Short mmCIF file of C-alpha atoms in Angstrom, two decimals:
data_model
loop_
_atom_site.label_atom_id
_atom_site.label_comp_id
_atom_site.label_asym_id
_atom_site.label_seq_id
_atom_site.Cartn_x
_atom_site.Cartn_y
_atom_site.Cartn_z
CA UNK A 26 66.34 103.92 185.22
CA UNK A 27 67.92 102.15 188.18
CA UNK A 28 67.49 98.36 187.85
CA UNK A 29 64.36 97.23 189.67
CA UNK A 30 63.51 93.74 190.97
CA UNK A 31 61.33 91.76 188.59
CA UNK A 32 58.83 89.01 189.28
CA UNK A 33 57.26 86.97 186.51
CA UNK A 34 53.47 87.21 186.75
CA UNK A 35 51.59 85.98 183.71
CA UNK A 36 47.97 87.21 183.63
CA UNK A 37 45.53 84.41 184.42
CA UNK A 38 43.62 85.24 181.23
CA UNK A 39 46.63 84.17 179.15
CA UNK A 40 46.92 80.89 181.04
CA UNK A 41 43.22 80.16 180.62
CA UNK A 42 43.39 80.99 176.92
CA UNK A 43 46.33 78.63 176.48
CA UNK A 44 44.49 75.76 178.16
CA UNK A 45 41.39 76.38 176.03
CA UNK A 46 43.40 76.26 172.83
CA UNK A 47 45.25 73.12 173.90
CA UNK A 48 41.94 71.43 174.74
CA UNK A 49 40.60 72.24 171.26
CA UNK A 50 43.75 71.16 169.41
CA UNK A 51 43.39 69.08 166.25
CA UNK A 52 46.25 67.05 164.83
CA UNK A 53 47.33 65.90 161.37
CA UNK A 54 47.76 62.27 160.47
CA UNK A 55 51.21 60.77 159.90
CA UNK A 56 52.64 58.19 157.53
CA UNK A 57 53.27 54.60 158.52
CA UNK A 58 56.70 54.14 160.10
CA UNK A 59 57.05 57.87 160.67
CA UNK A 60 60.09 58.91 162.69
CA UNK A 61 61.99 62.01 163.73
CA UNK A 62 63.38 62.54 160.24
CA UNK A 63 59.92 63.79 159.25
CA UNK A 64 59.51 65.98 162.30
CA UNK A 65 58.01 65.48 165.76
CA UNK A 66 56.13 62.14 165.93
CA UNK A 67 52.37 62.42 166.36
CA UNK A 68 52.26 60.38 169.57
CA UNK A 69 54.79 62.68 171.21
CA UNK A 70 52.84 65.76 170.20
CA UNK A 71 49.54 64.41 171.50
CA UNK A 72 51.11 63.40 174.80
CA UNK A 73 52.89 66.73 175.33
CA UNK A 74 49.82 68.75 174.32
CA UNK A 75 47.70 66.93 176.89
CA UNK A 76 50.46 67.31 179.50
CA UNK A 77 50.67 71.06 178.79
CA UNK A 78 46.90 71.41 179.16
CA UNK A 79 47.06 69.87 182.65
CA UNK A 80 50.36 71.47 183.66
CA UNK A 81 50.50 74.18 186.33
CA UNK A 82 52.41 77.20 185.04
CA UNK A 83 52.14 78.89 188.43
CA UNK A 84 54.43 76.28 189.98
CA UNK A 85 57.04 76.90 187.28
CA UNK A 86 56.58 80.63 187.73
CA UNK A 87 57.20 80.27 191.47
CA UNK A 88 60.42 78.34 190.83
CA UNK A 89 61.67 80.89 188.32
CA UNK A 90 60.93 83.75 190.68
CA UNK A 91 63.36 82.30 193.22
CA UNK A 92 66.11 83.42 190.85
CA UNK A 93 67.20 87.08 191.24
CA UNK A 94 65.64 88.93 188.31
CA UNK A 95 65.57 92.61 187.41
CA UNK A 96 64.51 94.96 184.66
CA UNK A 97 65.84 98.27 183.46
CA UNK A 98 65.58 100.66 180.51
CA UNK A 99 68.31 100.67 177.88
CA UNK A 100 68.54 103.32 175.15
CA UNK A 101 69.90 102.01 171.87
CA UNK A 102 71.07 104.60 169.37
CA UNK A 103 68.37 105.29 166.79
CA UNK A 104 65.66 103.44 168.72
CA UNK A 105 63.33 104.12 171.63
CA UNK A 106 64.26 102.92 175.10
CA UNK A 107 63.74 99.20 175.68
CA UNK A 108 62.79 97.67 178.98
CA UNK A 109 65.20 94.76 179.42
CA UNK A 110 64.67 91.80 181.74
CA UNK A 111 67.68 89.98 183.15
CA UNK A 112 68.99 87.60 185.78
CA UNK A 113 71.61 89.15 188.05
CA UNK A 114 73.26 86.51 190.20
CA UNK A 115 75.75 88.22 192.48
CA UNK A 116 78.60 86.42 194.19
CA UNK A 117 79.79 86.71 197.77
CA UNK A 118 83.33 86.93 196.42
CA UNK A 119 84.56 90.51 196.57
CA UNK A 120 86.43 90.45 193.26
CA UNK A 121 84.06 88.20 191.32
CA UNK A 122 84.33 88.46 187.54
CA UNK A 123 81.38 90.11 185.73
CA UNK A 124 80.10 87.55 183.21
CA UNK A 125 77.53 88.37 180.52
CA UNK A 126 75.69 85.20 179.43
CA UNK A 127 73.89 85.58 176.09
CA UNK A 128 71.30 83.03 174.97
CA UNK A 129 70.01 82.25 171.49
CA UNK A 130 66.98 80.70 169.81
CA UNK A 131 65.06 78.65 170.84
CA UNK A 132 66.64 79.30 174.20
CA UNK A 133 66.11 82.07 176.71
CA UNK A 134 67.47 83.39 179.98
CA UNK A 135 66.59 80.05 181.62
CA UNK A 136 69.58 78.44 179.90
CA UNK A 137 71.75 80.16 182.49
CA UNK A 138 69.94 78.67 185.49
CA UNK A 139 72.01 75.47 185.81
CA UNK A 140 75.31 77.37 185.99
CA UNK A 141 74.34 80.13 188.42
CA UNK A 142 75.30 78.44 191.67
CA UNK A 143 78.24 76.65 190.07
CA UNK A 144 79.88 79.93 189.09
CA UNK A 145 78.79 82.32 191.85
CA UNK A 146 80.10 80.24 194.75
CA UNK A 147 83.44 81.16 196.36
CA UNK A 148 86.48 78.99 195.85
CA UNK A 149 87.57 80.72 192.74
CA UNK A 150 87.24 82.07 190.38
CA UNK A 151 83.74 83.30 191.12
CA UNK A 152 81.49 85.27 188.77
CA UNK A 153 78.80 87.93 188.89
CA UNK A 154 76.40 86.54 186.29
CA UNK A 155 74.16 88.73 184.14
CA UNK A 156 71.84 86.80 181.81
CA UNK A 157 69.43 89.07 179.91
CA UNK A 158 66.41 88.20 177.88
CA UNK A 159 67.47 89.57 174.52
CA UNK A 160 65.16 92.18 172.98
CA UNK A 161 62.07 90.40 171.57
CA UNK A 162 62.70 87.40 173.84
CA UNK A 163 61.29 86.35 177.19
CA UNK A 164 60.22 89.27 179.30
CA UNK A 165 62.20 91.96 177.49
CA UNK A 166 60.66 94.60 175.28
CA UNK A 167 61.40 94.70 171.56
CA UNK A 168 61.90 97.56 169.10
CA UNK A 169 58.95 98.92 167.16
CA UNK A 170 60.81 99.65 163.93
CA UNK A 171 63.05 97.80 161.51
CA UNK A 172 66.83 97.67 161.46
CA UNK A 173 67.51 96.27 164.93
CA UNK A 174 70.31 93.81 164.11
CA UNK A 175 73.55 92.46 165.58
CA UNK A 176 75.09 95.87 166.34
CA UNK A 177 71.96 96.83 168.27
CA UNK A 178 71.75 93.56 170.23
CA UNK A 179 75.42 94.01 171.13
CA UNK A 180 74.82 97.61 172.15
CA UNK A 181 71.89 96.57 174.34
CA UNK A 182 73.94 93.97 176.21
CA UNK A 183 76.98 96.23 176.50
CA UNK A 184 75.00 99.16 177.87
CA UNK A 185 73.26 96.81 180.31
CA UNK A 186 76.64 95.79 181.73
CA UNK A 187 77.77 99.40 181.98
CA UNK A 188 74.53 100.35 183.72
CA UNK A 189 75.23 97.70 186.38
CA UNK A 190 78.64 99.21 187.06
CA UNK A 191 80.70 96.72 185.07
CA UNK A 192 83.08 98.77 182.96
CA UNK A 193 85.02 95.61 182.15
CA UNK A 194 83.48 92.19 181.78
CA UNK A 195 83.70 88.83 180.01
CA UNK A 196 81.11 86.99 177.92
CA UNK A 197 79.77 83.52 177.20
CA UNK A 198 77.48 82.52 174.37
CA UNK A 199 76.23 80.02 171.84
CA UNK A 200 73.72 80.23 168.97
CA UNK A 201 72.80 83.94 168.70
CA UNK A 202 74.93 84.35 171.80
CA UNK A 203 77.91 83.44 169.61
CA UNK A 204 77.15 86.25 167.16
CA UNK A 205 76.16 88.83 169.77
CA UNK A 206 79.24 88.23 171.90
CA UNK A 207 81.41 88.32 168.78
CA UNK A 208 79.86 91.68 167.93
CA UNK A 209 80.53 92.92 171.46
CA UNK A 210 84.18 91.83 171.13
CA UNK A 211 84.51 93.68 167.84
CA UNK A 212 82.72 96.86 168.92
CA UNK A 213 83.75 97.19 172.57
CA UNK A 214 87.16 95.52 173.04
CA UNK A 215 88.15 98.04 175.70
CA UNK A 216 85.29 96.73 177.85
CA UNK A 217 84.87 93.11 176.80
CA UNK A 218 88.13 91.49 177.90
CA UNK A 219 87.52 87.83 177.00
CA UNK A 220 84.86 85.57 175.56
CA UNK A 221 83.96 81.88 175.79
CA UNK A 222 81.88 80.34 173.00
CA UNK A 223 80.28 76.94 172.50
CA UNK A 224 78.93 77.25 168.98
CA UNK A 225 81.94 77.90 166.79
CA UNK A 226 81.32 78.99 163.21
CA UNK A 227 84.59 79.41 161.38
CA UNK A 228 86.17 79.19 157.94
CA UNK A 229 89.09 77.23 156.58
CA UNK A 230 92.37 79.10 157.33
CA UNK A 231 93.92 80.95 154.41
CA UNK A 232 97.57 81.55 153.57
CA UNK A 233 97.04 85.30 153.37
CA UNK A 234 95.28 85.73 156.74
CA UNK A 235 96.30 82.67 158.80
CA UNK A 236 99.59 81.33 157.40
CA UNK A 237 100.56 79.20 160.42
CA UNK A 238 97.09 77.68 160.75
CA UNK A 239 96.94 77.20 156.98
CA UNK A 240 100.24 75.30 157.16
CA UNK A 241 98.93 73.08 159.97
CA UNK A 242 95.76 72.50 158.00
CA UNK A 243 97.76 71.59 154.89
CA UNK A 244 100.11 69.08 156.51
CA UNK A 245 97.90 67.46 159.16
CA UNK A 246 95.24 64.98 158.00
CA UNK A 247 91.72 65.27 159.32
CA UNK A 248 91.16 63.19 162.44
CA UNK A 249 88.21 60.86 162.91
CA UNK A 250 86.69 63.52 165.14
CA UNK A 251 87.10 66.11 162.37
CA UNK A 252 85.41 63.79 159.89
CA UNK A 253 82.54 63.12 162.28
CA UNK A 254 82.22 66.89 162.71
CA UNK A 255 81.95 67.39 158.96
CA UNK A 256 79.24 64.71 158.85
CA UNK A 257 77.30 66.44 161.61
CA UNK A 258 77.63 69.80 159.86
CA UNK A 259 76.49 68.29 156.56
CA UNK A 260 73.47 66.68 158.24
CA UNK A 261 72.41 69.99 159.75
CA UNK A 262 72.86 71.88 156.49
CA UNK A 263 70.81 69.33 154.56
CA UNK A 264 68.19 68.19 157.06
CA UNK A 265 68.00 70.77 159.85
CA UNK A 266 68.40 74.24 158.37
CA UNK A 267 64.91 74.83 157.02
CA UNK A 268 63.75 76.72 160.10
CA UNK A 269 66.52 79.28 159.52
CA UNK A 270 65.45 79.97 155.96
CA UNK A 271 61.86 80.55 157.08
CA UNK A 272 62.78 82.74 160.03
CA UNK A 273 65.29 84.84 158.11
CA UNK A 274 63.04 85.47 155.09
CA UNK A 275 59.39 85.61 156.24
CA UNK A 276 59.30 85.93 160.03
CA UNK A 277 55.96 87.73 160.02
CA UNK A 278 54.19 84.93 158.15
CA UNK A 279 55.51 82.33 160.59
CA UNK A 280 54.51 84.52 163.54
CA UNK A 281 50.80 84.13 162.74
CA UNK A 282 51.00 80.38 163.28
CA UNK A 283 53.18 80.48 166.38
CA UNK A 284 51.30 83.32 168.08
CA UNK A 285 47.91 81.73 167.51
CA UNK A 286 48.65 78.04 167.93
CA UNK A 287 50.45 76.78 171.04
CA UNK A 288 50.63 73.34 169.41
CA UNK A 289 52.54 74.81 166.47
CA UNK A 290 54.88 76.58 168.89
CA UNK A 291 55.43 73.39 170.89
CA UNK A 292 56.26 71.38 167.78
CA UNK A 293 58.51 74.10 166.35
CA UNK A 294 60.64 74.28 169.50
CA UNK A 295 60.46 70.69 170.75
CA UNK A 296 61.89 69.43 167.46
CA UNK A 297 65.02 71.51 168.11
CA UNK A 298 65.32 70.35 171.72
CA UNK A 299 65.38 66.80 170.39
CA UNK A 300 67.51 67.19 167.27
CA UNK A 301 70.06 69.69 168.56
CA UNK A 302 71.10 67.86 171.72
CA UNK A 303 73.15 64.76 172.43
CA UNK A 304 70.41 62.43 173.68
CA UNK A 305 69.36 64.96 176.30
CA UNK A 306 66.79 63.28 178.61
CA UNK A 307 64.35 66.18 178.65
CA UNK A 308 61.61 65.95 181.26
CA UNK A 309 58.12 67.21 180.46
CA UNK A 310 58.65 69.88 183.11
CA UNK A 311 61.74 71.18 181.34
CA UNK A 312 60.14 71.10 177.89
CA UNK A 313 56.96 72.86 178.98
CA UNK A 314 58.83 75.52 180.97
CA UNK A 315 61.12 76.15 178.00
CA UNK A 316 58.22 76.52 175.55
CA UNK A 317 56.04 78.49 177.97
CA UNK A 318 58.69 81.23 178.18
CA UNK A 319 57.94 81.79 174.48
CA UNK A 320 54.19 81.33 174.83
CA UNK A 321 54.01 84.00 177.54
CA UNK A 322 56.79 86.22 176.24
CA UNK A 323 56.28 89.95 176.32
CA UNK A 324 56.46 90.43 172.55
CA UNK A 325 54.92 87.11 171.52
CA UNK A 326 56.76 84.01 170.24
CA UNK A 327 57.01 85.24 166.65
CA UNK A 328 59.00 88.34 167.57
CA UNK A 329 62.03 86.21 168.48
CA UNK A 330 62.62 85.47 164.78
CA UNK A 331 63.15 89.09 163.79
CA UNK A 332 66.84 88.88 164.64
CA UNK A 333 67.19 86.33 161.83
CA UNK A 334 65.69 88.62 159.21
CA UNK A 335 67.47 91.76 160.35
CA UNK A 336 70.86 90.06 160.61
CA UNK A 337 70.62 88.29 157.28
CA UNK A 338 69.53 91.49 155.53
CA UNK A 339 72.13 93.81 157.06
CA UNK A 340 74.76 95.20 154.71
CA UNK A 341 78.10 96.51 155.91
CA UNK A 342 78.24 100.20 156.63
CA UNK A 343 78.58 102.81 159.39
CA UNK A 344 76.90 101.65 162.58
CA UNK A 345 76.27 98.19 161.15
CA UNK A 346 77.93 94.84 161.58
CA UNK A 347 77.39 91.63 159.62
CA UNK A 348 78.11 87.97 160.21
CA UNK A 349 80.83 88.28 157.54
CA UNK A 350 82.46 91.03 159.61
CA UNK A 351 82.55 88.68 162.60
CA UNK A 352 83.79 85.57 160.82
CA UNK A 353 87.45 86.55 160.93
CA UNK A 354 90.10 87.20 163.54
CA UNK A 355 89.11 89.59 166.33
CA UNK A 356 92.24 90.67 168.17
CA UNK A 357 92.51 92.00 171.69
CA UNK A 358 89.77 89.83 173.20
CA UNK A 359 90.95 86.49 174.54
CA UNK A 360 88.94 83.52 173.38
CA UNK A 361 87.89 80.22 174.92
CA UNK A 362 86.12 77.42 173.06
CA UNK A 363 84.16 74.27 173.82
CA UNK A 364 83.96 71.65 171.06
CA UNK A 365 80.83 69.50 171.39
CA UNK A 366 80.28 66.60 168.95
CA UNK A 367 76.53 67.22 168.54
CA UNK A 368 76.77 70.96 167.95
CA UNK A 369 75.02 72.14 164.79
CA UNK A 370 78.29 72.82 163.01
CA UNK A 371 81.51 71.12 164.09
CA UNK A 372 84.76 72.25 162.48
CA UNK A 373 88.45 71.38 163.01
CA UNK A 374 90.45 73.34 165.54
CA UNK A 375 92.62 74.81 162.79
CA UNK A 376 89.50 76.48 161.42
CA UNK A 377 88.16 77.66 164.77
CA UNK A 378 91.45 79.20 165.85
CA UNK A 379 91.10 81.74 163.03
CA UNK A 380 88.55 83.63 165.15
CA UNK A 381 90.90 85.20 167.67
CA UNK A 382 93.62 84.74 170.31
CA UNK A 383 92.59 81.36 171.71
CA UNK A 384 93.68 80.78 175.31
CA UNK A 385 91.46 77.84 176.27
CA UNK A 386 89.93 74.85 174.49
CA UNK A 387 87.84 71.92 175.74
CA UNK A 388 87.26 68.94 173.47
CA UNK A 389 84.24 67.12 174.88
CA UNK A 390 83.23 63.53 174.17
CA UNK A 391 79.52 64.35 174.31
CA UNK A 392 77.26 67.36 174.31
CA UNK A 393 75.17 69.34 171.87
CA UNK A 394 73.90 72.82 171.15
CA UNK A 395 72.55 73.85 174.56
CA UNK A 396 75.81 73.57 176.49
CA UNK A 397 74.75 75.37 179.69
CA UNK A 398 71.65 73.17 179.95
CA UNK A 399 73.12 69.85 178.82
CA UNK A 400 76.53 70.08 180.47
CA UNK A 401 76.48 72.83 183.11
CA UNK A 402 79.31 71.28 185.11
CA UNK A 403 81.53 71.24 182.03
CA UNK A 404 80.78 74.85 181.15
CA UNK A 405 81.55 75.87 184.73
CA UNK A 406 84.78 73.85 184.48
CA UNK A 407 85.71 75.69 181.28
CA UNK A 408 85.12 79.13 182.72
CA UNK A 409 86.89 78.42 185.97
CA UNK A 410 89.90 76.98 184.15
CA UNK A 411 90.02 79.80 181.60
CA UNK A 412 89.70 82.62 184.15
CA UNK A 413 91.28 80.94 187.17
CA UNK A 414 94.86 81.19 188.43
CA UNK A 415 97.13 79.91 185.69
CA UNK A 416 94.38 80.19 183.07
CA UNK A 417 94.90 82.00 179.80
CA UNK A 418 92.42 84.75 180.70
CA UNK A 419 93.31 85.07 184.36
CA UNK A 420 93.24 88.67 185.57
CA UNK A 421 91.87 90.20 182.36
CA UNK A 422 89.30 92.23 184.32
CA UNK A 423 90.74 94.92 186.58
CA UNK A 424 89.55 94.46 190.16
CA UNK A 425 87.95 91.23 189.01
CA UNK A 426 90.38 88.38 189.61
CA UNK A 427 87.57 86.11 190.75
CA UNK A 428 89.11 85.70 194.20
CA UNK A 429 88.69 87.50 197.53
CA UNK A 430 92.43 87.97 197.86
CA UNK A 431 94.52 90.05 195.49
CA UNK A 432 95.69 86.88 193.86
CA UNK A 433 97.49 88.58 191.00
CA UNK A 434 99.96 90.16 193.39
CA UNK A 435 100.79 86.77 194.87
CA UNK A 436 101.65 84.96 191.64
#
């Protein structure tokens, strides 16, 4: 199927049903002196529920439809064809670099919106940006049978890029985007030439696998930033990881609540928008657009959790790939990293450099989990520095220098 233009058009019946449910919402009580450590405060939930009931989705839909969107069919081995929705922001620059942007949960394709114009504009390097809705997310179709895990998400994204004529490309991702782009690097290194990540999950370097990094780790004391990172990681593991256990063990049970109750969905996602960012000043418009993408998603909001179950229950074997497989050094694909202090897990550089041939690093003083949304200018800075003239990944894509001129010949 040749990619076809796509316009978001939610049936009015779904919008009316949402408003009816929001108008009939009932709320629990809360303890005296309740705060965010217990979950979303009651006053915030009541205010946002009322705002959502009055909010005009059609205006948000109109804004989203100004972004170039498409859909196409992708055949994943062992599964039926999936209709995949994606943003395709083309650049005027002749040799723009094909960039695959992969979102995670509770994000969606809209995470890419703030960086589109920043990266597509000439002046170099420029990018052709492809930002799909992952299967089971947004306006993409999802598989009807079990076993669709990291290898299949990677295959979907890779085949999408090939179908658009990009035999070589680069990637950017955080959250599930971290794992999916890592899987792409491992499975398709002849096509994926470099990757930038902003959620960096890594292990302590070992003498057997990373002797130089292990030596640095042994002789250099942890910095104050490293210690703060360990504190942040410990907080998330102790106080913020419960959602993951639920979604990776009983996604179907959770889906009943989130599919039927928009208030439950709002609370489930809004908590993460608050806790996972670095004092991000979310507007109601941003929150409600973000959550509505799930509310009106093609497969329903509960389907997005299936990646957790399938990934956590995948065992190594032919045609399969696990998080353990992706936790080590992946050679041949150049790597860029952004270190944000309010990421969910923050580890020392000596740990993170065990993941691959690092050619770019940015150590930011602020920023959280949703890098493209919170700090779009910084992400654009990272990618332009990494892939620009003099950058560690400059010229990795043939016929894709990022510049109109044949800059490589002039260096």
